[in-house]
Amino acid sequence: MADQYTFTDPTARYADIDTKPVSQDGPGLDSGMRDRADLGEESYRGTGRLEGRKALITGGDSGIGAATAIAFAREGADVAISYLPEEESDAQRIVALIEEAGRTAVAIPGDLTDRAYCAQLVQTTVERLGGLDILVSNGGKQQYVDRLEDLTDEAFDETFKTNVYAFFWLAKDAVPHMPPGSTIIATSSIQAYQPSENLVDYATTKAAMNTMSKALSQQLAPRGIRVNVVAPGPVWTPLQTAGGQPTDVLPEFGQQTPLGRAGQPAELAPAFVFLASGESSYVVGETLHVNGGMPTP
Ligand code: NAD
Ligand code: MG
């Protein structure tokens, strides 16, 4: 069986996955995608890189967060996942995969824009996993709006609450529980560097997350907690089919990259594993780009 170590041509990988015009309501479901996203279910091979670690991953029900949850479990970590209540079916599939890897899975549904939920999320994780030493702030909101006049104050606020405030709240609440050696990873985006004209609010939140990570990394490094960022390019996930992009552009999604295709969540997970594990012990305040080759500053 091919795994993430198999020698392959990156331009030809996933030639069988053809992104299709799909339109979903709400946050969108992995199970609602007409062509599947690869979360590494059949391919990710763990080698004990996160043995005994305790992780909280927001947006762990689908897409990049779910692929990361599967990888973390196969690397030996117990994993708590956060997601919206309407994503319960996706979440339960990931819980089963974490448990199949022989690890503890904790499912904690709720809304990241709610301060009280973020506090409870950290508390429940610490109680159920017996601690916390990896925080992945990955849950995110992306809704395209073509005209500035149509970007409502409420939508702007919700994008900031979901992407920026939740990261701040979770990091703030997690740090007191985190022993030296712990790691915090935020999911930013190529949008922080190459903003699209219809993602004004979203792109701005991703730049804010980058800068917040760099500032936090300076503050927390002396305490032995490393903060880093993964910045994905175009990745085939439910978010893109649920208003993240206009539906009609999805068939071309990712084709502008030098690799000529969209990335798959399974291709992001190893970046999170690297930044979570001790093998990145001297990597602090870094942004690891996984974007098919789009140049970044
Ligand atoms: P996804 O839809 O699979 O994951 C996003 C998750 O965010 C959802 O599953 C949902 O559980 C969670 N979420 C959204 N709003 C929430 C709320 N109010 N409360 C609780 N949870 C909420 O899509 P994905 O693409 O895997 O997204 C993961 C991260 O990757 C996001 O931060 C996104 O901005 C980022 N990203 C994605 C791409 C891409 O092309 N897919 C590119 C760059 C960055
Ligand atoms: Mg989801």
mmCIF file of C-alpha atoms and ligand atoms in Angstrom:
data_model
loop_
_atom_site.group_PDB
_atom_site.id
_atom_site.type_symbol
_atom_site.label_atom_id
_atom_site.label_comp_id
_atom_site.label_asym_id
_atom_site.label_seq_id
_atom_site.Cartn_x
_atom_site.Cartn_y
_atom_site.Cartn_z
ATOM 1 C CA MET A 1 0.000 0.000 0.000
ATOM 2 C CA ALA A 2 1.351 3.431 -0.937
ATOM 3 C CA ASP A 3 1.864 5.809 1.992
ATOM 4 C CA GLN A 4 3.238 9.322 2.495
ATOM 5 C CA TYR A 5 6.786 8.028 1.992
ATOM 6 C CA THR A 6 6.126 6.468 -1.412
ATOM 7 C CA PHE A 7 8.180 7.971 -4.255
ATOM 8 C CA THR A 8 5.653 9.647 -6.576
ATOM 9 C CA ASP A 9 5.410 12.422 -9.138
ATOM 10 C CA PRO A 10 3.661 15.286 -7.286
ATOM 11 C CA THR A 11 2.073 16.552 -10.510
ATOM 12 C CA ALA A 12 0.468 13.177 -11.149
ATOM 13 C CA ARG A 13 -0.613 12.460 -7.596
ATOM 14 C CA TYR A 14 -4.398 12.463 -7.111
ATOM 15 C CA ALA A 15 -5.042 12.442 -10.848
ATOM 16 C CA ASP A 16 -8.119 10.354 -9.925
ATOM 17 C CA ILE A 17 -9.594 13.203 -7.841
ATOM 18 C CA ASP A 18 -11.344 15.722 -10.012
ATOM 19 C CA THR A 19 -12.698 18.745 -8.132
ATOM 20 C CA LYS A 20 -16.327 19.244 -9.095
ATOM 21 C CA PRO A 21 -18.863 22.054 -8.761
ATOM 22 C CA VAL A 22 -20.561 21.198 -5.451
ATOM 23 C CA SER A 23 -22.612 23.625 -3.407
ATOM 24 C CA GLN A 24 -23.290 22.883 0.250
ATOM 25 C CA ASP A 25 -25.077 24.852 2.975
ATOM 26 C CA GLY A 26 -23.671 25.668 6.426
ATOM 27 C CA PRO A 27 -20.100 24.579 7.104
ATOM 28 C CA GLY A 28 -20.397 21.763 4.515
ATOM 29 C CA LEU A 29 -19.799 18.078 5.087
ATOM 30 C CA ASP A 30 -16.963 15.860 3.957
ATOM 31 C CA SER A 31 -19.625 13.252 3.174
ATOM 32 C CA GLY A 32 -21.377 15.833 0.981
ATOM 33 C CA MET A 33 -18.514 16.248 -1.493
ATOM 34 C CA ARG A 34 -19.155 14.740 -4.909
ATOM 35 C CA ASP A 35 -15.536 13.672 -5.245
ATOM 36 C CA ARG A 36 -13.859 12.630 -2.065
ATOM 37 C CA ALA A 37 -11.105 14.491 -0.277
ATOM 38 C CA ASP A 38 -8.210 12.250 0.743
ATOM 39 C CA LEU A 39 -7.787 12.427 4.516
ATOM 40 C CA GLY A 40 -5.093 9.737 4.481
ATOM 41 C CA GLU A 41 -7.495 7.073 5.730
ATOM 42 C CA GLU A 42 -5.890 4.439 3.491
ATOM 43 C CA SER A 43 -2.385 5.856 3.288
ATOM 44 C CA TYR A 44 -1.058 7.679 6.356
ATOM 45 C CA ARG A 45 1.531 5.503 8.137
ATOM 46 C CA GLY A 46 2.552 6.471 11.658
ATOM 47 C CA THR A 47 6.017 5.870 13.070
ATOM 48 C CA GLY A 48 5.575 6.885 16.724
ATOM 49 C CA ARG A 49 6.493 10.527 16.264
ATOM 50 C CA LEU A 50 3.846 11.772 18.734
ATOM 51 C CA GLU A 51 3.842 8.873 21.184
ATOM 52 C CA GLY A 52 1.894 9.745 24.340
ATOM 53 C CA ARG A 53 1.066 13.291 23.258
ATOM 54 C CA LYS A 54 -2.325 14.938 23.925
ATOM 55 C CA ALA A 55 -3.763 17.079 21.154
ATOM 56 C CA LEU A 56 -6.726 19.385 20.614
ATOM 57 C CA ILE A 57 -7.589 20.078 16.958
ATOM 58 C CA THR A 58 -10.360 22.518 16.013
ATOM 59 C CA GLY A 59 -12.192 21.722 12.796
ATOM 60 C CA GLY A 60 -11.050 18.125 13.310
ATOM 61 C CA ASP A 61 -14.158 16.659 11.692
ATOM 62 C CA SER A 62 -13.234 17.253 8.058
ATOM 63 C CA GLY A 63 -10.624 18.545 5.654
ATOM 64 C CA ILE A 64 -7.172 19.515 6.897
ATOM 65 C CA GLY A 65 -8.076 19.141 10.587
ATOM 66 C CA ALA A 66 -9.459 15.639 10.085
ATOM 67 C CA ALA A 67 -6.398 14.493 8.124
ATOM 68 C CA THR A 68 -4.250 15.916 10.930
ATOM 69 C CA ALA A 69 -6.333 14.106 13.567
ATOM 70 C CA ILE A 70 -5.886 10.779 11.768
ATOM 71 C CA ALA A 71 -2.137 11.367 11.384
ATOM 72 C CA PHE A 72 -1.683 12.438 15.020
ATOM 73 C CA ALA A 73 -3.513 9.324 16.262
ATOM 74 C CA ARG A 74 -1.428 7.031 14.044
ATOM 75 C CA GLU A 75 1.702 8.778 15.390
ATOM 76 C CA GLY A 76 0.599 7.847 18.920
ATOM 77 C CA ALA A 77 -1.321 10.889 20.215
ATOM 78 C CA ASP A 78 -4.696 11.010 21.937
ATOM 79 C CA VAL A 79 -6.865 13.523 20.130
ATOM 80 C CA ALA A 80 -9.794 15.795 20.996
ATOM 81 C CA ILE A 81 -11.637 17.334 18.068
ATOM 82 C CA SER A 82 -13.871 20.392 17.930
ATOM 83 C CA TYR A 83 -16.512 21.016 15.254
ATOM 84 C CA LEU A 84 -20.001 22.470 14.783
ATOM 85 C CA PRO A 85 -22.956 20.356 16.004
ATOM 86 C CA GLU A 86 -24.279 19.973 12.440
ATOM 87 C CA GLU A 87 -21.017 18.182 11.529
ATOM 88 C CA GLU A 88 -21.592 15.320 14.004
ATOM 89 C CA SER A 89 -21.655 12.614 11.293
ATOM 90 C CA ASP A 90 -18.275 13.688 9.859
ATOM 91 C CA ALA A 91 -16.873 13.950 13.392
ATOM 92 C CA GLN A 92 -18.000 10.438 14.342
ATOM 93 C CA ARG A 93 -16.186 8.998 11.323
ATOM 94 C CA ILE A 94 -12.948 10.640 12.489
ATOM 95 C CA VAL A 95 -13.513 9.517 16.096
ATOM 96 C CA ALA A 96 -13.770 5.936 14.809
ATOM 97 C CA LEU A 97 -10.511 6.302 12.849
ATOM 98 C CA ILE A 98 -8.681 7.702 15.907
ATOM 99 C CA GLU A 99 -9.955 4.792 17.985
ATOM 100 C CA GLU A 100 -8.970 2.316 15.260
ATOM 101 C CA ALA A 101 -5.430 3.648 15.680
ATOM 102 C CA GLY A 102 -5.676 2.566 19.314
ATOM 103 C CA ARG A 103 -5.865 6.066 20.748
ATOM 104 C CA THR A 104 -8.406 8.002 22.821
ATOM 105 C CA ALA A 105 -10.734 10.265 20.856
ATOM 106 C CA VAL A 106 -12.845 13.004 22.418
ATOM 107 C CA ALA A 107 -15.539 14.788 20.382
ATOM 108 C CA ILE A 108 -16.512 18.250 21.647
ATOM 109 C CA PRO A 109 -19.066 20.009 19.408
ATOM 110 C CA GLY A 110 -19.705 23.735 19.723
ATOM 111 C CA ASP A 111 -19.299 27.184 18.196
ATOM 112 C CA LEU A 112 -15.814 28.727 18.209
ATOM 113 C CA THR A 113 -17.282 32.239 18.075
ATOM 114 C CA ASP A 114 -18.574 31.620 21.613
ATOM 115 C CA ARG A 115 -16.001 32.567 24.272
ATOM 116 C CA ALA A 116 -17.558 30.213 26.843
ATOM 117 C CA TYR A 117 -17.365 27.258 24.441
ATOM 118 C CA CYS A 118 -13.651 27.888 23.789
ATOM 119 C CA ALA A 119 -12.987 27.872 27.545
ATOM 120 C CA GLN A 120 -14.986 24.689 27.986
ATOM 121 C CA LEU A 121 -13.235 23.081 24.998
ATOM 122 C CA VAL A 122 -9.815 23.418 26.609
ATOM 123 C CA GLN A 123 -11.135 22.382 30.027
ATOM 124 C CA THR A 124 -12.885 19.270 28.702
ATOM 125 C CA THR A 125 -9.823 18.279 26.667
ATOM 126 C CA VAL A 126 -7.570 18.557 29.713
ATOM 127 C CA GLU A 127 -9.984 16.524 31.828
ATOM 128 C CA ARG A 128 -10.676 13.802 29.259
ATOM 129 C CA LEU A 129 -7.109 13.420 27.927
ATOM 130 C CA GLY A 130 -5.404 14.042 31.264
ATOM 131 C CA GLY A 131 -3.547 17.080 29.908
ATOM 132 C CA LEU A 132 -2.833 19.020 26.731
ATOM 133 C CA ASP A 133 0.474 19.494 24.888
ATOM 134 C CA ILE A 134 -0.559 20.169 21.265
ATOM 135 C CA LEU A 135 -3.071 22.831 20.212
ATOM 136 C CA VAL A 136 -3.988 23.054 16.533
ATOM 137 C CA SER A 137 -6.129 26.133 15.835
ATOM 138 C CA ASN A 138 -7.494 25.101 12.467
ATOM 139 C CA GLY A 139 -11.276 25.618 12.486
ATOM 140 C CA GLY A 140 -12.014 28.465 10.123
ATOM 141 C CA LYS A 141 -14.656 30.438 8.275
ATOM 142 C CA GLN A 142 -14.289 31.429 4.606
ATOM 143 C CA GLN A 143 -17.210 32.907 2.642
ATOM 144 C CA TYR A 144 -16.572 34.759 -0.584
ATOM 145 C CA VAL A 145 -18.311 38.102 -1.141
ATOM 146 C CA ASP A 146 -17.778 39.884 -4.454
ATOM 147 C CA ARG A 147 -18.616 43.469 -3.463
ATOM 148 C CA LEU A 148 -17.463 45.357 -0.382
ATOM 149 C CA GLU A 149 -20.968 46.803 0.043
ATOM 150 C CA ASP A 150 -22.299 43.242 0.393
ATOM 151 C CA LEU A 151 -19.823 42.187 3.080
ATOM 152 C CA THR A 152 -22.009 42.640 6.152
ATOM 153 C CA ASP A 153 -20.679 43.814 9.483
ATOM 154 C CA GLU A 154 -21.988 40.567 10.971
ATOM 155 C CA ALA A 155 -20.112 38.405 8.450
ATOM 156 C CA PHE A 156 -16.905 40.387 8.967
ATOM 157 C CA ASP A 157 -17.273 39.959 12.728
ATOM 158 C CA GLU A 158 -17.989 36.226 12.476
ATOM 159 C CA THR A 159 -14.951 35.590 10.282
ATOM 160 C CA PHE A 160 -12.735 37.395 12.785
ATOM 161 C CA LYS A 161 -14.321 35.624 15.762
ATOM 162 C CA THR A 162 -13.927 32.183 14.185
ATOM 163 C CA ASN A 163 -10.423 32.610 12.812
ATOM 164 C CA VAL A 164 -8.642 35.143 15.036
ATOM 165 C CA TYR A 165 -10.465 35.402 18.357
ATOM 166 C CA ALA A 166 -10.847 31.635 18.762
ATOM 167 C CA PHE A 167 -7.103 31.185 18.207
ATOM 168 C CA PHE A 168 -6.409 33.855 20.858
ATOM 169 C CA TRP A 169 -8.934 32.416 23.328
ATOM 170 C CA LEU A 170 -7.786 28.815 22.900
ATOM 171 C CA ALA A 171 -4.085 29.648 23.158
ATOM 172 C CA LYS A 172 -4.709 31.791 26.228
ATOM 173 C CA ASP A 173 -6.683 29.044 27.966
ATOM 174 C CA ALA A 174 -4.402 26.190 26.844
ATOM 175 C CA VAL A 175 -1.029 27.651 27.792
ATOM 176 C CA PRO A 176 -1.488 27.361 31.593
ATOM 177 C CA HIS A 177 -1.931 23.595 31.090
ATOM 178 C CA MET A 178 0.979 23.146 28.681
ATOM 179 C CA PRO A 179 4.287 21.741 29.925
ATOM 180 C CA PRO A 180 7.583 22.756 28.260
ATOM 181 C CA GLY A 181 7.859 20.842 24.985
ATOM 182 C CA SER A 182 4.273 21.649 24.043
ATOM 183 C CA THR A 183 3.445 23.039 20.623
ATOM 184 C CA ILE A 184 0.811 25.378 19.203
ATOM 185 C CA ILE A 185 0.084 25.368 15.472
ATOM 186 C CA ALA A 186 -2.262 27.731 13.632
ATOM 187 C CA THR A 187 -3.643 27.199 10.141
ATOM 188 C CA SER A 188 -3.100 30.327 8.090
ATOM 189 C CA SER A 189 -3.390 30.496 4.284
ATOM 190 C CA ILE A 190 -1.797 31.567 1.029
ATOM 191 C CA GLN A 191 -4.509 34.247 1.278
ATOM 192 C CA ALA A 192 -2.348 36.040 3.863
ATOM 193 C CA TYR A 193 0.156 36.704 1.036
ATOM 194 C CA GLN A 194 -1.937 36.662 -2.143
ATOM 195 C CA PRO A 195 -5.398 37.874 -1.092
ATOM 196 C CA SER A 196 -8.288 37.280 -3.482
ATOM 197 C CA GLU A 197 -10.539 40.243 -4.245
ATOM 198 C CA ASN A 198 -13.597 38.372 -2.942
ATOM 199 C CA LEU A 199 -12.037 37.188 0.360
ATOM 200 C CA VAL A 200 -11.258 40.539 2.003
ATOM 201 C CA ASP A 201 -12.272 39.571 5.545
ATOM 202 C CA TYR A 202 -10.896 36.032 5.365
ATOM 203 C CA ALA A 203 -7.509 36.990 3.910
ATOM 204 C CA THR A 204 -7.115 39.646 6.598
ATOM 205 C CA THR A 205 -7.793 37.134 9.390
ATOM 206 C CA LYS A 206 -5.141 34.802 8.012
ATOM 207 C CA ALA A 207 -2.545 37.584 7.999
ATOM 208 C CA ALA A 208 -3.571 38.403 11.582
ATOM 209 C CA MET A 209 -3.103 34.759 12.563
ATOM 210 C CA ASN A 210 0.382 34.760 11.034
ATOM 211 C CA THR A 211 1.412 37.836 12.962
ATOM 212 C CA MET A 212 -0.213 36.697 16.190
ATOM 213 C CA SER A 213 1.674 33.395 15.897
ATOM 214 C CA LYS A 214 4.977 35.181 15.422
ATOM 215 C CA ALA A 215 4.371 37.465 18.426
ATOM 216 C CA LEU A 216 3.183 34.563 20.578
ATOM 217 C CA SER A 217 6.161 32.471 19.539
ATOM 218 C CA GLN A 218 8.492 35.154 20.900
ATOM 219 C CA GLN A 219 6.652 35.265 24.198
ATOM 220 C CA LEU A 220 6.213 31.525 24.706
ATOM 221 C CA ALA A 221 9.560 30.166 23.469
ATOM 222 C CA PRO A 222 11.338 31.001 26.758
ATOM 223 C CA ARG A 223 8.649 28.906 28.478
ATOM 224 C CA GLY A 224 9.439 25.964 26.209
ATOM 225 C CA ILE A 225 6.265 26.243 24.136
ATOM 226 C CA ARG A 226 6.802 26.547 20.384
ATOM 227 C CA VAL A 227 4.285 28.339 18.161
ATOM 228 C CA ASN A 228 4.320 27.794 14.387
ATOM 229 C CA VAL A 229 2.001 28.070 11.408
ATOM 230 C CA VAL A 230 0.984 25.950 8.443
ATOM 231 C CA ALA A 231 -0.146 28.011 5.436
ATOM 232 C CA PRO A 232 -2.066 25.845 2.949
ATOM 233 C CA GLY A 233 -2.683 26.742 -0.663
ATOM 234 C CA PRO A 234 -5.806 25.527 -2.483
ATOM 235 C CA VAL A 235 -6.902 22.298 -0.771
ATOM 236 C CA TRP A 236 -9.956 20.252 -1.684
ATOM 237 C CA THR A 237 -12.165 20.446 1.436
ATOM 238 C CA PRO A 238 -15.844 21.042 2.358
ATOM 239 C CA LEU A 239 -15.126 24.698 3.155
ATOM 240 C CA GLN A 240 -14.432 25.375 -0.511
ATOM 241 C CA THR A 241 -17.750 23.781 -1.546
ATOM 242 C CA ALA A 242 -19.748 25.672 1.113
ATOM 243 C CA GLY A 243 -19.280 29.236 -0.091
ATOM 244 C CA GLY A 244 -15.496 29.428 0.254
ATOM 245 C CA GLN A 245 -15.319 29.849 -3.535
ATOM 246 C CA PRO A 246 -17.950 30.484 -6.196
ATOM 247 C CA THR A 247 -19.230 27.035 -7.161
ATOM 248 C CA ASP A 248 -18.470 27.483 -10.865
ATOM 249 C CA VAL A 249 -14.712 27.962 -10.299
ATOM 250 C CA LEU A 250 -14.288 24.681 -8.385
ATOM 251 C CA PRO A 251 -13.421 22.542 -11.430
ATOM 252 C CA GLU A 252 -10.334 24.770 -11.973
ATOM 253 C CA PHE A 253 -9.564 24.982 -8.259
ATOM 254 C CA GLY A 254 -5.803 24.663 -7.677
ATOM 255 C CA GLN A 255 -4.849 24.563 -11.342
ATOM 256 C CA GLN A 256 -3.041 27.910 -11.014
ATOM 257 C CA THR A 257 -0.353 26.305 -8.821
ATOM 258 C CA PRO A 258 2.941 25.138 -10.369
ATOM 259 C CA LEU A 259 1.848 21.554 -9.630
ATOM 260 C CA GLY A 260 -1.324 22.261 -11.605
ATOM 261 C CA ARG A 261 -3.789 20.747 -9.175
ATOM 262 C CA ALA A 262 -5.522 21.170 -5.825
ATOM 263 C CA GLY A 263 -3.863 19.768 -2.745
ATOM 264 C CA GLN A 264 -5.469 17.080 -0.626
ATOM 265 C CA PRO A 265 -5.844 17.234 3.182
ATOM 266 C CA ALA A 266 -3.600 14.159 3.473
ATOM 267 C CA GLU A 267 -0.756 16.239 2.012
ATOM 268 C CA LEU A 268 -1.100 18.821 4.806
ATOM 269 C CA ALA A 269 -1.072 16.450 7.770
ATOM 270 C CA PRO A 270 2.707 15.703 7.680
ATOM 271 C CA ALA A 271 3.452 19.440 8.075
ATOM 272 C CA PHE A 272 1.391 19.509 11.275
ATOM 273 C CA VAL A 273 3.074 16.320 12.523
ATOM 274 C CA PHE A 274 6.513 17.853 11.937
ATOM 275 C CA LEU A 275 5.663 21.089 13.766
ATOM 276 C CA ALA A 276 3.943 19.219 16.628
ATOM 277 C CA SER A 277 6.762 16.759 17.258
ATOM 278 C CA GLY A 278 10.133 17.195 18.910
ATOM 279 C CA GLU A 279 11.899 16.858 15.562
ATOM 280 C CA SER A 280 11.092 20.550 14.999
ATOM 281 C CA SER A 281 12.526 21.530 18.406
ATOM 282 C CA TYR A 282 14.507 24.511 17.003
ATOM 283 C CA VAL A 283 11.698 25.709 14.706
ATOM 284 C CA VAL A 284 9.887 28.659 16.287
ATOM 285 C CA GLY A 285 7.644 31.344 14.767
ATOM 286 C CA GLU A 286 7.899 29.702 11.354
ATOM 287 C CA THR A 287 5.283 29.454 8.618
ATOM 288 C CA LEU A 288 5.427 26.204 6.687
ATOM 289 C CA HIS A 289 3.862 26.670 3.256
ATOM 290 C CA VAL A 290 2.094 23.687 1.743
ATOM 291 C CA ASN A 291 0.656 25.245 -1.370
ATOM 292 C CA GLY A 292 1.729 23.471 -4.537
ATOM 293 C CA GLY A 293 4.519 25.950 -5.186
ATOM 294 C CA MET A 294 2.934 29.407 -5.031
ATOM 295 C CA PRO A 295 5.769 31.797 -4.122
ATOM 296 C CA THR A 296 5.486 33.555 -0.752
ATOM 297 C CA PRO A 297 7.615 36.306 0.800
HETATM 298 P P1 NAD B 1 -13.181 22.252 6.507
HETATM 299 O O1 NAD B 1 -14.500 22.804 6.180
HETATM 300 O O2 NAD B 1 -13.001 20.795 6.381
HETATM 301 O O3 NAD B 1 -12.738 22.648 7.977
HETATM 302 C C1 NAD B 1 -13.097 23.857 8.587
HETATM 303 C C2 NAD B 1 -13.739 23.500 9.906
HETATM 304 O O4 NAD B 1 -13.912 24.693 10.658
HETATM 305 C C3 NAD B 1 -15.118 22.900 9.788
HETATM 306 O O5 NAD B 1 -15.069 21.500 9.684
HETATM 307 C C4 NAD B 1 -15.790 23.339 11.079
HETATM 308 O O6 NAD B 1 -15.779 22.287 12.022
HETATM 309 C C5 NAD B 1 -14.880 24.433 11.612
HETATM 310 N N1 NAD B 1 -15.645 25.637 11.912
HETATM 311 C C6 NAD B 1 -16.004 26.625 11.070
HETATM 312 N N2 NAD B 1 -16.718 27.551 11.738
HETATM 313 C C7 NAD B 1 -16.804 27.124 13.023
HETATM 314 C C8 NAD B 1 -17.405 27.634 14.196
HETATM 315 N N3 NAD B 1 -18.056 28.812 14.219
HETATM 316 N N4 NAD B 1 -17.307 26.904 15.327
HETATM 317 C C9 NAD B 1 -16.669 25.723 15.335
HETATM 318 N N5 NAD B 1 -16.058 25.203 14.266
HETATM 319 C C10 NAD B 1 -16.139 25.908 13.123
HETATM 320 O O7 NAD B 1 -12.142 23.025 5.590
HETATM 321 P P2 NAD B 1 -10.537 23.110 5.609
HETATM 322 O O8 NAD B 1 -10.203 23.699 4.308
HETATM 323 O O9 NAD B 1 -9.910 21.846 6.025
HETATM 324 O O10 NAD B 1 -10.270 24.230 6.696
HETATM 325 C C11 NAD B 1 -9.342 24.088 7.760
HETATM 326 C C12 NAD B 1 -8.488 25.335 7.860
HETATM 327 O O11 NAD B 1 -7.674 25.439 6.711
HETATM 328 C C13 NAD B 1 -9.277 26.632 7.943
HETATM 329 O O12 NAD B 1 -8.697 27.466 8.920
HETATM 330 C C14 NAD B 1 -9.076 27.237 6.572
HETATM 331 O O13 NAD B 1 -9.157 28.636 6.612
HETATM 332 C C15 NAD B 1 -7.677 26.761 6.264
HETATM 333 N N6 NAD B 1 -7.298 26.815 4.858
HETATM 334 C C16 NAD B 1 -7.947 26.054 3.927
HETATM 335 C C17 NAD B 1 -7.557 26.132 2.612
HETATM 336 C C18 NAD B 1 -8.243 25.325 1.544
HETATM 337 O O14 NAD B 1 -7.978 25.570 0.364
HETATM 338 N N7 NAD B 1 -9.068 24.381 1.870
HETATM 339 C C19 NAD B 1 -6.511 26.972 2.226
HETATM 340 C C20 NAD B 1 -5.866 27.715 3.181
HETATM 341 C C21 NAD B 1 -6.261 27.627 4.503
HETATM 342 MG MG MG B 2 -16.328 20.144 8.666
#
